[in-house]
C-alpha cells in the first residue's frame, strides 16, 4: 500500500492561514490524494481530494506538487472549529480488485487553533 | 437529509457476550466499511462490502463478523472471540472509489 507521512501536530493562530503538509513519495499514477478531518468523538469528515491539479472547495484548497510526491492542504482562515486531526490518504481512482477500496489511515496531524 | 446512522452511540459488553453494532445508510451507496479506532490512533479496517451479499476481510477481521443482506444495512457483530473489543467503531459508505461518508461512531466498552 502507498503510504503517507504527516507531522504529528501543528498550531495556528485563529484567522490565519494554515498549511498542512503530506509526503507520499510512493504514490501511484492511479492514486487520488484524499484529505479527511476528525473532530473528537466524531467520525472523519471528507475535506477535499485531487489527482494532479490543484483543487478548491468551500472548506479548503489542495495544492499538489508537480511530481505528485507531496501535497498541502490549505485552510485559508483557521477558526476554532477547524481544530481536529487531519488525515492525508491515498485512494485508487477505480476499483481494481479485492481491497482496492480500502483507505489506510495513519495517525494524521493534530491541528490546534489558538484564539 | 441523506447520511449514515450508527446505533447505539454507547454500548457495553459483558464477558463472553456477542454484541451487534448497527449501521444504516440512505445514500444509495454500494460500498460499506467498518473501521476500528483506538485512542490516539488512526482507523483500521475490519470488514468491507462492495455489493449486497458479498464482503471481504480487512486488516483486523479476527473476532468480528458482518452481513450485507440489504444495500442500506451493514451490521457488525463483535464476538466473544475478540479479546480486546474496547474501541470506537466507525461505519462508512461510498460510491465505488469516491470519498467515504462516515457515521458518528459507536463507543464499545467492557463491563
PDB file of C-alpha atoms in Angstrom:
ATOM      1  CA  UNK A   1       0.000   0.000   0.000  1.00  0.00           C
ATOM      2  CA  UNK A   2       1.185   3.519  -0.768  1.00  0.00           C
ATOM      3  CA  UNK A   3       1.856   5.372   2.474  1.00  0.00           C
ATOM      4  CA  UNK A   4       1.735   8.999   3.568  1.00  0.00           C
ATOM      5  CA  UNK A   5       3.838  10.937   6.075  1.00  0.00           C
ATOM      6  CA  UNK A   6       2.444  13.858   8.061  1.00  0.00           C
ATOM      7  CA  UNK A   7       3.709  15.886  11.038  1.00  0.00           C
ATOM      8  CA  UNK A   8       2.204  14.724  14.317  1.00  0.00           C
ATOM      9  CA  UNK A   9       0.942  18.159  15.312  1.00  0.00           C
ATOM     10  CA  UNK A  10       0.726  21.780  14.213  1.00  0.00           C
ATOM     11  CA  UNK A  11      -0.507  25.022  15.731  1.00  0.00           C
ATOM     12  CA  UNK A  12      -2.115  28.012  14.138  1.00  0.00           C
ATOM     13  CA  UNK A  13      -3.497  31.313  15.295  1.00  0.00           C
ATOM     14  CA  UNK A  14      -7.153  31.929  14.694  1.00  0.00           C
ATOM     15  CA  UNK A  15      -7.989  33.700  11.413  1.00  0.00           C
ATOM     16  CA  UNK A  16      -4.576  32.959   9.919  1.00  0.00           C
ATOM     17  CA  UNK A  17      -3.917  30.564   7.018  1.00  0.00           C
ATOM     18  CA  UNK A  18      -2.794  27.023   7.777  1.00  0.00           C
ATOM     19  CA  UNK A  19      -0.676  24.819   5.511  1.00  0.00           C
ATOM     20  CA  UNK A  20      -0.793  21.125   6.384  1.00  0.00           C
ATOM     21  CA  UNK A  21       1.888  19.115   4.538  1.00  0.00           C
ATOM     22  CA  UNK A  22       1.794  15.494   3.403  1.00  0.00           C
ATOM     23  CA  UNK A  23       4.505  13.413   1.759  1.00  0.00           C
ATOM     24  CA  UNK A  24       3.581  10.459  -0.449  1.00  0.00           C
ATOM     25  CA  UNK A  25       6.737   9.608  -2.358  1.00  0.00           C
ATOM     26  CA  UNK A  26       5.462   6.156  -3.465  1.00  0.00           C
ATOM     27  CA  UNK A  27       2.191   7.429  -4.917  1.00  0.00           C
ATOM     28  CA  UNK A  28       0.900   5.615  -7.985  1.00  0.00           C
ATOM     29  CA  UNK A  29      -0.312   7.480 -11.074  1.00  0.00           C
ATOM     30  CA  UNK A  30      -3.740   5.949 -10.375  1.00  0.00           C
ATOM     31  CA  UNK A  31      -3.987   7.210  -6.768  1.00  0.00           C
ATOM     32  CA  UNK A  32      -6.165  10.106  -5.665  1.00  0.00           C
ATOM     33  CA  UNK A  33      -4.967  12.223  -2.738  1.00  0.00           C
ATOM     34  CA  UNK A  34      -7.776  12.498  -0.163  1.00  0.00           C
ATOM     35  CA  UNK A  35      -7.944  14.630   2.958  1.00  0.00           C
ATOM     36  CA  UNK A  36     -10.282  13.924   5.846  1.00  0.00           C
ATOM     37  CA  UNK A  37     -10.525  15.522   9.269  1.00  0.00           C
ATOM     38  CA  UNK A  38     -11.827  14.159  12.545  1.00  0.00           C
ATOM     39  CA  UNK A  39     -13.149  16.124  15.496  1.00  0.00           C
ATOM     40  CA  UNK A  40     -13.064  14.492  18.954  1.00  0.00           C
ATOM     41  CA  UNK A  41     -15.585  11.662  19.372  1.00  0.00           C
ATOM     42  CA  UNK A  42     -16.885  12.040  15.824  1.00  0.00           C
ATOM     43  CA  UNK A  43     -16.425  10.161  12.579  1.00  0.00           C
ATOM     44  CA  UNK A  44     -13.994  11.509   9.965  1.00  0.00           C
ATOM     45  CA  UNK A  45     -15.318  14.166   7.614  1.00  0.00           C
ATOM     46  CA  UNK A  46     -14.279  14.388   3.982  1.00  0.00           C
ATOM     47  CA  UNK A  47     -12.466  17.656   3.195  1.00  0.00           C
ATOM     48  CA  UNK A  48     -11.108  17.545  -0.344  1.00  0.00           C
ATOM     49  CA  UNK A  49      -9.432  15.306  -2.907  1.00  0.00           C
ATOM     50  CA  UNK A  50      -7.428  15.690  -6.096  1.00  0.00           C
ATOM     51  CA  UNK A  51      -5.382  13.811  -8.654  1.00  0.00           C
ATOM     52  CA  UNK A  52      -2.919  16.132 -10.393  1.00  0.00           C
ATOM     53  CA  UNK A  53      -4.227  19.693 -10.459  1.00  0.00           C
ATOM     54  CA  UNK A  54      -4.782  21.994  -7.500  1.00  0.00           C
ATOM     55  CA  UNK A  55      -8.335  21.886  -6.163  1.00  0.00           C
ATOM     56  CA  UNK A  56     -10.531  24.339  -4.284  1.00  0.00           C
ATOM     57  CA  UNK A  57     -13.803  23.886  -2.466  1.00  0.00           C
ATOM     58  CA  UNK A  58     -15.722  25.727   0.221  1.00  0.00           C
ATOM     59  CA  UNK A  59     -13.721  24.102   3.006  1.00  0.00           C
ATOM     60  CA  UNK A  60     -10.142  24.220   1.774  1.00  0.00           C
ATOM     61  CA  UNK A  61      -7.638  24.163  -1.074  1.00  0.00           C
ATOM     62  CA  UNK A  62      -5.361  21.328  -2.076  1.00  0.00           C
ATOM     63  CA  UNK A  63      -2.000  22.091  -3.638  1.00  0.00           C
ATOM     64  CA  UNK A  64      -0.341  19.112  -5.338  1.00  0.00           C
ATOM     65  CA  UNK A  65       3.353  19.127  -6.236  1.00  0.00           C
ATOM     66  CA  UNK A  66       4.214  18.721  -9.889  1.00  0.00           C
ATOM     67  CA  UNK A  67       5.817  15.304  -9.260  1.00  0.00           C
ATOM     68  CA  UNK A  68       2.814  14.360  -7.047  1.00  0.00           C
ATOM     69  CA  UNK A  69       5.118  13.183  -4.272  1.00  0.00           C
ATOM     70  CA  UNK A  70       3.757  15.726  -1.828  1.00  0.00           C
ATOM     71  CA  UNK A  71       0.675  17.829  -1.257  1.00  0.00           C
ATOM     72  CA  UNK A  72      -0.503  20.593   1.047  1.00  0.00           C
ATOM     73  CA  UNK A  73      -3.934  21.178   2.497  1.00  0.00           C
ATOM     74  CA  UNK A  74      -4.603  24.883   2.885  1.00  0.00           C
ATOM     75  CA  UNK A  75      -7.169  26.314   5.283  1.00  0.00           C
ATOM     76  CA  UNK A  76      -7.419  29.948   4.308  1.00  0.00           C
ATOM     77  CA  UNK A  77      -8.585  31.340   7.660  1.00  0.00           C
ATOM     78  CA  UNK A  78      -8.381  28.976  10.612  1.00  0.00           C
ATOM     79  CA  UNK A  79     -11.259  29.021  13.054  1.00  0.00           C
ATOM     80  CA  UNK A  80     -11.638  27.259  16.376  1.00  0.00           C
ATOM     81  CA  UNK A  81     -13.951  24.773  14.647  1.00  0.00           C
ATOM     82  CA  UNK A  82     -11.031  23.705  12.434  1.00  0.00           C
ATOM     83  CA  UNK A  83      -9.181  22.195  15.410  1.00  0.00           C
ATOM     84  CA  UNK A  84      -9.103  18.496  14.505  1.00  0.00           C
ATOM     85  CA  UNK A  85      -6.914  15.631  13.355  1.00  0.00           C
ATOM     86  CA  UNK A  86      -6.285  15.874   9.609  1.00  0.00           C
ATOM     87  CA  UNK A  87      -5.596  12.721   7.595  1.00  0.00           C
ATOM     88  CA  UNK A  88      -3.914  12.599   4.206  1.00  0.00           C
ATOM     89  CA  UNK A  89      -4.796   9.342   2.420  1.00  0.00           C
ATOM     90  CA  UNK A  90      -4.120   7.798  -0.980  1.00  0.00           C
ATOM     91  CA  UNK A  91      -7.011   6.063  -2.709  1.00  0.00           C
ATOM     92  CA  UNK A  92      -7.142   4.334  -6.106  1.00  0.00           C
ATOM     93  CA  UNK A  93      -9.028   6.005  -8.945  1.00  0.00           C
ATOM     94  CA  UNK A  94     -11.167   2.967  -9.632  1.00  0.00           C
ATOM     95  CA  UNK A  95     -11.837  -0.496  -8.413  1.00  0.00           C
ATOM     96  CA  UNK A  96      -9.071  -2.868  -9.464  1.00  0.00           C
ATOM     97  CA  UNK A  97      -9.710  -5.926  -7.342  1.00  0.00           C
ATOM     98  CA  UNK A  98     -10.233  -7.027  -3.776  1.00  0.00           C
ATOM     99  CA  UNK A  99      -9.032  -4.498  -1.241  1.00  0.00           C
ATOM    100  CA  UNK A 100      -8.659  -1.596  -3.600  1.00  0.00           C
ATOM    101  CA  UNK A 101     -11.385   0.435  -1.895  1.00  0.00           C
ATOM    102  CA  UNK A 102      -9.556   0.411   1.407  1.00  0.00           C
ATOM    103  CA  UNK A 103      -8.387   3.676   2.924  1.00  0.00           C
ATOM    104  CA  UNK A 104      -5.291   3.440   5.089  1.00  0.00           C
ATOM    105  CA  UNK A 105      -5.495   5.969   7.910  1.00  0.00           C
ATOM    106  CA  UNK A 106      -2.234   6.870   9.640  1.00  0.00           C
ATOM    107  CA  UNK A 107      -2.147   8.967  12.802  1.00  0.00           C
ATOM    108  CA  UNK A 108      -2.676  12.232  10.938  1.00  0.00           C
ATOM    109  CA  UNK A 109      -1.782  15.768  12.030  1.00  0.00           C
ATOM    110  CA  UNK A 110      -3.440  17.193  15.108  1.00  0.00           C
ATOM    111  CA  UNK A 111      -4.170  20.856  14.409  1.00  0.00           C
ATOM    112  CA  UNK A 112      -4.576  23.199  17.374  1.00  0.00           C
ATOM    113  CA  UNK A 113      -6.042  26.657  16.790  1.00  0.00           C
ATOM    114  CA  UNK A 114      -5.080  29.372  19.232  1.00  0.00           C
ATOM    115  CA  UNK A 115      -7.681  32.096  19.881  1.00  0.00           C
TER     116      UNK A 115
ATOM    117  CA  UNK B   1     -31.056  14.557   4.663  1.00  0.00           C
ATOM    118  CA  UNK B   2     -29.072  11.551   3.457  1.00  0.00           C
ATOM    119  CA  UNK B   3     -26.465  10.086   5.723  1.00  0.00           C
ATOM    120  CA  UNK B   4     -25.186   7.209   7.796  1.00  0.00           C
ATOM    121  CA  UNK B   5     -26.747   6.284  11.108  1.00  0.00           C
ATOM    122  CA  UNK B   6     -24.875   4.221  13.659  1.00  0.00           C
ATOM    123  CA  UNK B   7     -26.501   2.874  16.792  1.00  0.00           C
ATOM    124  CA  UNK B   8     -26.181   2.718  19.654  1.00  0.00           C
ATOM    125  CA  UNK B   9     -23.826   5.585  20.431  1.00  0.00           C
ATOM    126  CA  UNK B  10     -22.513   3.770  23.521  1.00  0.00           C
ATOM    127  CA  UNK B  11     -22.502   0.007  24.123  1.00  0.00           C
ATOM    128  CA  UNK B  12     -21.309  -2.189  26.951  1.00  0.00           C
ATOM    129  CA  UNK B  13     -20.354  -5.830  26.585  1.00  0.00           C
ATOM    130  CA  UNK B  14     -20.130  -8.493  29.234  1.00  0.00           C
ATOM    131  CA  UNK B  15     -17.538 -11.253  29.159  1.00  0.00           C
ATOM    132  CA  UNK B  16     -18.447 -14.000  26.698  1.00  0.00           C
ATOM    133  CA  UNK B  17     -21.195 -11.954  25.070  1.00  0.00           C
ATOM    134  CA  UNK B  18     -21.666 -11.160  21.403  1.00  0.00           C
ATOM    135  CA  UNK B  19     -22.883  -7.662  20.584  1.00  0.00           C
ATOM    136  CA  UNK B  20     -24.091  -6.195  17.299  1.00  0.00           C
ATOM    137  CA  UNK B  21     -23.489  -2.644  16.104  1.00  0.00           C
ATOM    138  CA  UNK B  22     -25.952  -1.215  13.628  1.00  0.00           C
ATOM    139  CA  UNK B  23     -25.079   0.811  10.512  1.00  0.00           C
ATOM    140  CA  UNK B  24     -27.717   2.107   8.104  1.00  0.00           C
ATOM    141  CA  UNK B  25     -27.260   4.441   5.121  1.00  0.00           C
ATOM    142  CA  UNK B  26     -29.763   6.151   2.830  1.00  0.00           C
ATOM    143  CA  UNK B  27     -27.190   7.491   0.382  1.00  0.00           C
ATOM    144  CA  UNK B  28     -27.731   4.645  -2.104  1.00  0.00           C
ATOM    145  CA  UNK B  29     -24.035   3.785  -1.823  1.00  0.00           C
ATOM    146  CA  UNK B  30     -22.861   0.363  -2.976  1.00  0.00           C
ATOM    147  CA  UNK B  31     -19.778   0.077  -0.768  1.00  0.00           C
ATOM    148  CA  UNK B  32     -19.805  -0.010   3.039  1.00  0.00           C
ATOM    149  CA  UNK B  33     -16.992  -0.328   5.574  1.00  0.00           C
ATOM    150  CA  UNK B  34     -16.319  -0.937   9.262  1.00  0.00           C
ATOM    151  CA  UNK B  35     -13.304   0.592  10.991  1.00  0.00           C
ATOM    152  CA  UNK B  36     -11.949   0.375  14.496  1.00  0.00           C
ATOM    153  CA  UNK B  37     -10.174   3.286  16.187  1.00  0.00           C
ATOM    154  CA  UNK B  38      -8.159   3.007  19.401  1.00  0.00           C
ATOM    155  CA  UNK B  39      -7.231   6.101  21.453  1.00  0.00           C
ATOM    156  CA  UNK B  40      -4.686   8.315  19.708  1.00  0.00           C
ATOM    157  CA  UNK B  41      -4.548   6.039  16.675  1.00  0.00           C
ATOM    158  CA  UNK B  42      -5.775   6.130  13.109  1.00  0.00           C
ATOM    159  CA  UNK B  43      -8.566   3.951  11.756  1.00  0.00           C
ATOM    160  CA  UNK B  44      -8.063   0.282  10.946  1.00  0.00           C
ATOM    161  CA  UNK B  45     -10.310  -1.581   8.522  1.00  0.00           C
ATOM    162  CA  UNK B  46     -12.267  -4.537   9.922  1.00  0.00           C
ATOM    163  CA  UNK B  47     -14.555  -5.559   7.027  1.00  0.00           C
ATOM    164  CA  UNK B  48     -15.860  -4.019   3.832  1.00  0.00           C
ATOM    165  CA  UNK B  49     -18.575  -4.827   1.341  1.00  0.00           C
ATOM    166  CA  UNK B  50     -18.783  -3.668  -2.262  1.00  0.00           C
ATOM    167  CA  UNK B  51     -22.161  -5.219  -3.110  1.00  0.00           C
ATOM    168  CA  UNK B  52     -25.064  -6.919  -1.370  1.00  0.00           C
ATOM    169  CA  UNK B  53     -24.382 -10.475  -0.154  1.00  0.00           C
ATOM    170  CA  UNK B  54     -20.637 -10.038  -0.524  1.00  0.00           C
ATOM    171  CA  UNK B  55     -17.980  -8.802   1.916  1.00  0.00           C
ATOM    172  CA  UNK B  56     -14.233  -9.093   2.469  1.00  0.00           C
ATOM    173  CA  UNK B  57     -11.974  -9.103   5.493  1.00  0.00           C
ATOM    174  CA  UNK B  58      -9.917  -6.057   6.259  1.00  0.00           C
ATOM    175  CA  UNK B  59      -6.714  -5.887   8.267  1.00  0.00           C
ATOM    176  CA  UNK B  60      -8.193  -6.863  11.655  1.00  0.00           C
ATOM    177  CA  UNK B  61     -11.214  -9.101  10.986  1.00  0.00           C
ATOM    178  CA  UNK B  62     -10.493 -11.723  13.670  1.00  0.00           C
ATOM    179  CA  UNK B  63     -13.201 -11.767  16.323  1.00  0.00           C
ATOM    180  CA  UNK B  64     -15.688  -9.863  14.172  1.00  0.00           C
ATOM    181  CA  UNK B  65     -18.431 -10.868  11.727  1.00  0.00           C
ATOM    182  CA  UNK B  66     -20.668  -8.945   9.313  1.00  0.00           C
ATOM    183  CA  UNK B  67     -23.595  -9.456   6.972  1.00  0.00           C
ATOM    184  CA  UNK B  68     -24.849  -7.491   3.962  1.00  0.00           C
ATOM    185  CA  UNK B  69     -28.376  -8.657   3.215  1.00  0.00           C
ATOM    186  CA  UNK B  70     -29.599  -5.224   2.156  1.00  0.00           C
ATOM    187  CA  UNK B  71     -27.859  -2.376   0.370  1.00  0.00           C
ATOM    188  CA  UNK B  72     -28.738   0.020   3.187  1.00  0.00           C
ATOM    189  CA  UNK B  73     -27.509  -2.062   6.112  1.00  0.00           C
ATOM    190  CA  UNK B  74     -24.139  -3.454   7.206  1.00  0.00           C
ATOM    191  CA  UNK B  75     -24.263  -4.658  10.837  1.00  0.00           C
ATOM    192  CA  UNK B  76     -21.085  -5.626  12.691  1.00  0.00           C
ATOM    193  CA  UNK B  77     -21.043  -8.319  15.378  1.00  0.00           C
ATOM    194  CA  UNK B  78     -18.264  -8.229  17.938  1.00  0.00           C
ATOM    195  CA  UNK B  79     -17.942 -11.824  19.088  1.00  0.00           C
ATOM    196  CA  UNK B  80     -16.615 -13.230  22.345  1.00  0.00           C
ATOM    197  CA  UNK B  81     -13.509 -14.251  20.385  1.00  0.00           C
ATOM    198  CA  UNK B  82     -12.476 -10.591  20.198  1.00  0.00           C
ATOM    199  CA  UNK B  83     -10.469 -10.332  23.402  1.00  0.00           C
ATOM    200  CA  UNK B  84      -9.863  -6.595  23.315  1.00  0.00           C
ATOM    201  CA  UNK B  85     -13.079  -5.080  21.939  1.00  0.00           C
ATOM    202  CA  UNK B  86     -12.937  -1.730  23.742  1.00  0.00           C
ATOM    203  CA  UNK B  87     -12.686   0.864  20.967  1.00  0.00           C
ATOM    204  CA  UNK B  88     -14.502   3.437  18.860  1.00  0.00           C
ATOM    205  CA  UNK B  89     -16.216   1.762  15.880  1.00  0.00           C
ATOM    206  CA  UNK B  90     -16.915   3.689  12.699  1.00  0.00           C
ATOM    207  CA  UNK B  91     -19.058   2.759   9.733  1.00  0.00           C
ATOM    208  CA  UNK B  92     -18.639   4.378   6.317  1.00  0.00           C
ATOM    209  CA  UNK B  93     -20.069   4.135   2.816  1.00  0.00           C
ATOM    210  CA  UNK B  94     -19.090   5.264  -0.655  1.00  0.00           C
ATOM    211  CA  UNK B  95     -19.862   5.068  -4.343  1.00  0.00           C
ATOM    212  CA  UNK B  96     -17.059   2.815  -5.565  1.00  0.00           C
ATOM    213  CA  UNK B  97     -13.759   4.680  -5.128  1.00  0.00           C
ATOM    214  CA  UNK B  98     -15.301   8.068  -4.355  1.00  0.00           C
ATOM    215  CA  UNK B  99     -14.762   9.714  -0.914  1.00  0.00           C
ATOM    216  CA  UNK B 100     -16.244   7.852   2.016  1.00  0.00           C
ATOM    217  CA  UNK B 101     -19.009   9.201   4.229  1.00  0.00           C
ATOM    218  CA  UNK B 102     -18.754   8.286   7.899  1.00  0.00           C
ATOM    219  CA  UNK B 103     -21.249   7.832  10.704  1.00  0.00           C
ATOM    220  CA  UNK B 104     -20.793   9.292  14.184  1.00  0.00           C
ATOM    221  CA  UNK B 105     -19.476   6.054  15.646  1.00  0.00           C
ATOM    222  CA  UNK B 106     -20.269   3.605  18.432  1.00  0.00           C
ATOM    223  CA  UNK B 107     -18.115   3.517  21.535  1.00  0.00           C
ATOM    224  CA  UNK B 108     -17.866  -0.044  22.915  1.00  0.00           C
ATOM    225  CA  UNK B 109     -16.682  -0.769  26.440  1.00  0.00           C
ATOM    226  CA  UNK B 110     -16.313  -3.887  28.553  1.00  0.00           C
ATOM    227  CA  UNK B 111     -18.231  -4.300  31.794  1.00  0.00           C
TER     228      UNK B 111
END
